[in-house]
């Protein structure tokens, strides 16, 4: 199995408070959590039901930023970390966006970004086993930056693009 590290969504520095949100527990039964300043997992299930589109709006994140993390229940043990966001509608990816990757794959550097979609069934926890296609003989993997969009964005000018970013995560 291919494994990744550093689970969770790192939220941008809005109002000078950074948070790292996670979802933990058995697959399909994950609970919302927060990694505190000391790296300890805290239970958010008494505050929010999950970490999905509804909880990633500016208003919802502002409420979470006001929480005193050290007052949240500490999660015991080392539970499985799940996909940091639930209810994902679209997984949009950009291909060959690094010159080195294009050269490494023998492809010319594209004049325009290569945009493609991935099935949301590919989402999983950072240490979950990756299901490979039957009879697969070569699997390519890369560590990527996932940009979590927190609210609907259409025809957004470049100057306003970051206004729609709720956070960032590591993606493979």
PDB file of C-alpha atoms in Angstrom:
ATOM      1  CA  UNK A   1       0.000   0.000   0.000  1.00  0.00           C
ATOM      2  CA  UNK A   2       1.038   3.574  -0.706  1.00  0.00           C
ATOM      3  CA  UNK A   3       0.967   5.780   2.383  1.00  0.00           C
ATOM      4  CA  UNK A   4       0.962   9.542   2.894  1.00  0.00           C
ATOM      5  CA  UNK A   5       1.495  11.633   6.005  1.00  0.00           C
ATOM      6  CA  UNK A   6       0.338  14.919   7.480  1.00  0.00           C
ATOM      7  CA  UNK A   7      -3.435  14.458   7.565  1.00  0.00           C
ATOM      8  CA  UNK A   8      -5.899  17.292   7.814  1.00  0.00           C
ATOM      9  CA  UNK A   9      -6.759  20.658   6.392  1.00  0.00           C
ATOM     10  CA  UNK A  10      -4.427  23.516   7.244  1.00  0.00           C
ATOM     11  CA  UNK A  11      -6.509  26.657   7.224  1.00  0.00           C
ATOM     12  CA  UNK A  12      -5.047  29.939   5.943  1.00  0.00           C
ATOM     13  CA  UNK A  13      -3.944  32.581   8.410  1.00  0.00           C
ATOM     14  CA  UNK A  14      -7.161  34.585   8.581  1.00  0.00           C
ATOM     15  CA  UNK A  15      -7.502  36.683  11.711  1.00  0.00           C
ATOM     16  CA  UNK A  16      -4.037  35.436  12.783  1.00  0.00           C
ATOM     17  CA  UNK A  17      -5.383  32.070  14.023  1.00  0.00           C
ATOM     18  CA  UNK A  18      -4.365  28.855  12.273  1.00  0.00           C
ATOM     19  CA  UNK A  19      -6.306  25.634  12.673  1.00  0.00           C
ATOM     20  CA  UNK A  20      -5.794  22.111  11.468  1.00  0.00           C
ATOM     21  CA  UNK A  21      -9.066  20.262  10.994  1.00  0.00           C
ATOM     22  CA  UNK A  22      -9.243  16.478  10.621  1.00  0.00           C
ATOM     23  CA  UNK A  23     -11.773  13.670  10.416  1.00  0.00           C
ATOM     24  CA  UNK A  24     -10.933  10.554  12.395  1.00  0.00           C
ATOM     25  CA  UNK A  25     -12.413   7.122  13.057  1.00  0.00           C
ATOM     26  CA  UNK A  26     -13.521   4.089  11.090  1.00  0.00           C
ATOM     27  CA  UNK A  27     -14.278   4.525   7.370  1.00  0.00           C
ATOM     28  CA  UNK A  28     -17.766   5.952   6.894  1.00  0.00           C
ATOM     29  CA  UNK A  29     -18.037   6.822  10.596  1.00  0.00           C
ATOM     30  CA  UNK A  30     -15.431   9.574  10.872  1.00  0.00           C
ATOM     31  CA  UNK A  31     -15.849  12.316  13.460  1.00  0.00           C
ATOM     32  CA  UNK A  32     -14.657  15.916  13.169  1.00  0.00           C
ATOM     33  CA  UNK A  33     -11.509  16.830  15.045  1.00  0.00           C
ATOM     34  CA  UNK A  34      -8.956  19.554  15.509  1.00  0.00           C
ATOM     35  CA  UNK A  35      -5.204  19.240  15.995  1.00  0.00           C
ATOM     36  CA  UNK A  36      -4.270  21.714  18.740  1.00  0.00           C
ATOM     37  CA  UNK A  37      -1.093  23.807  19.032  1.00  0.00           C
ATOM     38  CA  UNK A  38       0.627  20.934  20.881  1.00  0.00           C
ATOM     39  CA  UNK A  39      -0.233  18.429  18.142  1.00  0.00           C
ATOM     40  CA  UNK A  40      -2.954  16.727  20.207  1.00  0.00           C
ATOM     41  CA  UNK A  41      -6.177  15.513  18.612  1.00  0.00           C
ATOM     42  CA  UNK A  42      -9.306  17.179  20.000  1.00  0.00           C
ATOM     43  CA  UNK A  43     -12.914  16.070  19.415  1.00  0.00           C
ATOM     44  CA  UNK A  44     -15.098  18.611  17.584  1.00  0.00           C
ATOM     45  CA  UNK A  45     -18.221  16.420  17.381  1.00  0.00           C
ATOM     46  CA  UNK A  46     -19.896  18.373  20.211  1.00  0.00           C
ATOM     47  CA  UNK A  47     -19.501  21.563  18.158  1.00  0.00           C
ATOM     48  CA  UNK A  48     -20.047  20.476  14.532  1.00  0.00           C
ATOM     49  CA  UNK A  49     -21.470  17.314  12.970  1.00  0.00           C
ATOM     50  CA  UNK A  50     -18.759  16.876  10.317  1.00  0.00           C
ATOM     51  CA  UNK A  51     -16.234  18.791   8.230  1.00  0.00           C
ATOM     52  CA  UNK A  52     -17.857  19.373   4.878  1.00  0.00           C
ATOM     53  CA  UNK A  53     -18.999  22.233   2.662  1.00  0.00           C
ATOM     54  CA  UNK A  54     -21.337  23.661   5.315  1.00  0.00           C
ATOM     55  CA  UNK A  55     -18.536  23.873   7.880  1.00  0.00           C
ATOM     56  CA  UNK A  56     -16.010  25.418   5.465  1.00  0.00           C
ATOM     57  CA  UNK A  57     -17.821  28.695   4.830  1.00  0.00           C
ATOM     58  CA  UNK A  58     -16.176  31.868   6.114  1.00  0.00           C
ATOM     59  CA  UNK A  59     -18.873  32.269   8.780  1.00  0.00           C
ATOM     60  CA  UNK A  60     -18.548  28.676  10.036  1.00  0.00           C
ATOM     61  CA  UNK A  61     -14.744  28.851  10.093  1.00  0.00           C
ATOM     62  CA  UNK A  62     -14.890  32.161  11.981  1.00  0.00           C
ATOM     63  CA  UNK A  63     -16.936  30.411  14.704  1.00  0.00           C
ATOM     64  CA  UNK A  64     -14.421  27.554  14.869  1.00  0.00           C
ATOM     65  CA  UNK A  65     -11.545  30.037  15.190  1.00  0.00           C
ATOM     66  CA  UNK A  66     -13.168  31.409  18.361  1.00  0.00           C
ATOM     67  CA  UNK A  67     -13.065  28.015  20.094  1.00  0.00           C
ATOM     68  CA  UNK A  68     -10.598  27.404  22.895  1.00  0.00           C
ATOM     69  CA  UNK A  69      -8.947  24.234  21.572  1.00  0.00           C
ATOM     70  CA  UNK A  70      -7.601  23.259  24.991  1.00  0.00           C
ATOM     71  CA  UNK A  71     -11.188  23.086  26.304  1.00  0.00           C
ATOM     72  CA  UNK A  72     -12.264  20.510  23.691  1.00  0.00           C
ATOM     73  CA  UNK A  73     -12.223  16.821  24.703  1.00  0.00           C
ATOM     74  CA  UNK A  74      -8.903  15.099  24.077  1.00  0.00           C
ATOM     75  CA  UNK A  75      -9.161  12.019  21.826  1.00  0.00           C
ATOM     76  CA  UNK A  76      -7.458   8.991  23.348  1.00  0.00           C
ATOM     77  CA  UNK A  77      -5.282   6.585  21.406  1.00  0.00           C
ATOM     78  CA  UNK A  78      -4.245   6.895  17.785  1.00  0.00           C
ATOM     79  CA  UNK A  79      -7.399   6.611  15.698  1.00  0.00           C
ATOM     80  CA  UNK A  80      -7.353   6.230  11.932  1.00  0.00           C
ATOM     81  CA  UNK A  81      -7.340   9.563  10.085  1.00  0.00           C
ATOM     82  CA  UNK A  82      -9.898   9.809   7.304  1.00  0.00           C
ATOM     83  CA  UNK A  83     -10.253  12.096   4.325  1.00  0.00           C
ATOM     84  CA  UNK A  84     -10.210  15.581   5.911  1.00  0.00           C
ATOM     85  CA  UNK A  85     -13.378  16.759   4.133  1.00  0.00           C
ATOM     86  CA  UNK A  86     -16.714  15.016   3.541  1.00  0.00           C
ATOM     87  CA  UNK A  87     -19.351  15.790   0.916  1.00  0.00           C
ATOM     88  CA  UNK A  88     -16.891  16.726  -1.794  1.00  0.00           C
ATOM     89  CA  UNK A  89     -18.753  17.599  -4.975  1.00  0.00           C
ATOM     90  CA  UNK A  90     -15.874  17.868  -7.425  1.00  0.00           C
ATOM     91  CA  UNK A  91     -12.235  16.875  -7.537  1.00  0.00           C
ATOM     92  CA  UNK A  92     -10.628  19.078 -10.188  1.00  0.00           C
ATOM     93  CA  UNK A  93      -6.972  18.443 -11.004  1.00  0.00           C
ATOM     94  CA  UNK A  94      -4.299  20.170 -13.065  1.00  0.00           C
ATOM     95  CA  UNK A  95      -1.914  17.981 -15.040  1.00  0.00           C
ATOM     96  CA  UNK A  96       1.680  18.598 -16.097  1.00  0.00           C
ATOM     97  CA  UNK A  97       1.765  21.876 -14.189  1.00  0.00           C
ATOM     98  CA  UNK A  98       5.460  21.441 -13.311  1.00  0.00           C
ATOM     99  CA  UNK A  99       8.061  21.584 -16.066  1.00  0.00           C
ATOM    100  CA  UNK A 100      10.110  18.845 -14.348  1.00  0.00           C
ATOM    101  CA  UNK A 101       7.112  16.496 -14.299  1.00  0.00           C
ATOM    102  CA  UNK A 102       6.413  17.102 -17.991  1.00  0.00           C
ATOM    103  CA  UNK A 103      10.059  16.384 -18.825  1.00  0.00           C
ATOM    104  CA  UNK A 104      10.108  13.307 -16.574  1.00  0.00           C
ATOM    105  CA  UNK A 105       7.068  11.870 -18.340  1.00  0.00           C
ATOM    106  CA  UNK A 106       8.431  12.726 -21.792  1.00  0.00           C
ATOM    107  CA  UNK A 107       5.568  15.123 -22.517  1.00  0.00           C
ATOM    108  CA  UNK A 108       5.928  18.621 -23.913  1.00  0.00           C
ATOM    109  CA  UNK A 109       5.150  21.496 -21.545  1.00  0.00           C
ATOM    110  CA  UNK A 110       1.527  22.408 -22.338  1.00  0.00           C
ATOM    111  CA  UNK A 111       0.698  25.963 -23.443  1.00  0.00           C
ATOM    112  CA  UNK A 112      -2.447  25.892 -21.286  1.00  0.00           C
ATOM    113  CA  UNK A 113      -3.081  23.944 -18.067  1.00  0.00           C
ATOM    114  CA  UNK A 114      -4.423  20.421 -18.511  1.00  0.00           C
ATOM    115  CA  UNK A 115      -7.582  20.326 -16.399  1.00  0.00           C
ATOM    116  CA  UNK A 116      -9.241  17.004 -15.581  1.00  0.00           C
ATOM    117  CA  UNK A 117     -11.647  15.518 -13.039  1.00  0.00           C
ATOM    118  CA  UNK A 118     -11.103  12.602 -10.687  1.00  0.00           C
ATOM    119  CA  UNK A 119     -13.809  10.423  -9.173  1.00  0.00           C
ATOM    120  CA  UNK A 120     -14.511  11.310  -5.551  1.00  0.00           C
ATOM    121  CA  UNK A 121     -14.331   7.585  -4.770  1.00  0.00           C
ATOM    122  CA  UNK A 122     -10.530   8.018  -4.902  1.00  0.00           C
ATOM    123  CA  UNK A 123     -10.651   9.975  -1.630  1.00  0.00           C
ATOM    124  CA  UNK A 124      -9.479   8.219   1.507  1.00  0.00           C
ATOM    125  CA  UNK A 125      -7.440   8.640   4.662  1.00  0.00           C
ATOM    126  CA  UNK A 126      -3.713   9.376   4.483  1.00  0.00           C
ATOM    127  CA  UNK A 127      -2.648   5.944   5.732  1.00  0.00           C
ATOM    128  CA  UNK A 128      -5.365   3.866   4.056  1.00  0.00           C
ATOM    129  CA  UNK A 129      -4.291   1.294   1.495  1.00  0.00           C
ATOM    130  CA  UNK A 130      -4.663   2.488  -2.097  1.00  0.00           C
ATOM    131  CA  UNK A 131      -6.799   0.196  -4.255  1.00  0.00           C
ATOM    132  CA  UNK A 132      -5.006  -0.348  -7.540  1.00  0.00           C
ATOM    133  CA  UNK A 133      -6.737  -1.425 -10.740  1.00  0.00           C
ATOM    134  CA  UNK A 134      -6.787  -5.194 -11.301  1.00  0.00           C
ATOM    135  CA  UNK A 135      -3.706  -6.329 -13.269  1.00  0.00           C
ATOM    136  CA  UNK A 136      -2.051  -2.935 -12.810  1.00  0.00           C
ATOM    137  CA  UNK A 137       1.643  -3.132 -13.657  1.00  0.00           C
ATOM    138  CA  UNK A 138       2.704   0.478 -13.062  1.00  0.00           C
ATOM    139  CA  UNK A 139       1.299   3.024 -10.677  1.00  0.00           C
ATOM    140  CA  UNK A 140       2.406   6.644 -10.696  1.00  0.00           C
ATOM    141  CA  UNK A 141       2.151   8.732  -7.552  1.00  0.00           C
ATOM    142  CA  UNK A 142       3.025  12.264  -6.623  1.00  0.00           C
ATOM    143  CA  UNK A 143       2.578  14.426  -3.581  1.00  0.00           C
ATOM    144  CA  UNK A 144       0.351  17.336  -4.469  1.00  0.00           C
ATOM    145  CA  UNK A 145      -1.140  20.380  -2.823  1.00  0.00           C
ATOM    146  CA  UNK A 146      -4.921  20.145  -2.441  1.00  0.00           C
ATOM    147  CA  UNK A 147      -6.690  23.496  -2.352  1.00  0.00           C
ATOM    148  CA  UNK A 148     -10.002  23.276  -0.489  1.00  0.00           C
ATOM    149  CA  UNK A 149     -12.574  25.696  -1.893  1.00  0.00           C
ATOM    150  CA  UNK A 150     -14.951  26.810   0.869  1.00  0.00           C
ATOM    151  CA  UNK A 151     -17.748  28.443  -1.111  1.00  0.00           C
ATOM    152  CA  UNK A 152     -19.193  28.389  -4.619  1.00  0.00           C
ATOM    153  CA  UNK A 153     -16.858  30.081  -7.069  1.00  0.00           C
ATOM    154  CA  UNK A 154     -17.632  30.819 -10.710  1.00  0.00           C
ATOM    155  CA  UNK A 155     -15.883  33.184 -13.095  1.00  0.00           C
ATOM    156  CA  UNK A 156     -13.719  34.506 -10.273  1.00  0.00           C
ATOM    157  CA  UNK A 157     -11.046  37.036 -11.253  1.00  0.00           C
ATOM    158  CA  UNK A 158      -7.527  36.002 -10.315  1.00  0.00           C
ATOM    159  CA  UNK A 159      -7.312  38.900  -7.845  1.00  0.00           C
ATOM    160  CA  UNK A 160     -10.210  37.394  -5.811  1.00  0.00           C
ATOM    161  CA  UNK A 161      -9.331  33.682  -6.129  1.00  0.00           C
ATOM    162  CA  UNK A 162      -7.808  33.280  -2.656  1.00  0.00           C
ATOM    163  CA  UNK A 163     -10.987  34.697  -1.089  1.00  0.00           C
ATOM    164  CA  UNK A 164     -12.619  31.325  -1.861  1.00  0.00           C
ATOM    165  CA  UNK A 165      -9.889  29.118  -0.363  1.00  0.00           C
ATOM    166  CA  UNK A 166     -10.971  27.528   2.919  1.00  0.00           C
ATOM    167  CA  UNK A 167      -7.720  25.623   3.435  1.00  0.00           C
ATOM    168  CA  UNK A 168      -5.024  23.332   2.108  1.00  0.00           C
ATOM    169  CA  UNK A 169      -4.222  19.622   2.441  1.00  0.00           C
ATOM    170  CA  UNK A 170      -1.633  17.153   1.176  1.00  0.00           C
ATOM    171  CA  UNK A 171      -2.953  15.060  -1.687  1.00  0.00           C
ATOM    172  CA  UNK A 172      -1.548  12.047  -3.513  1.00  0.00           C
TER     173      UNK A 172
END
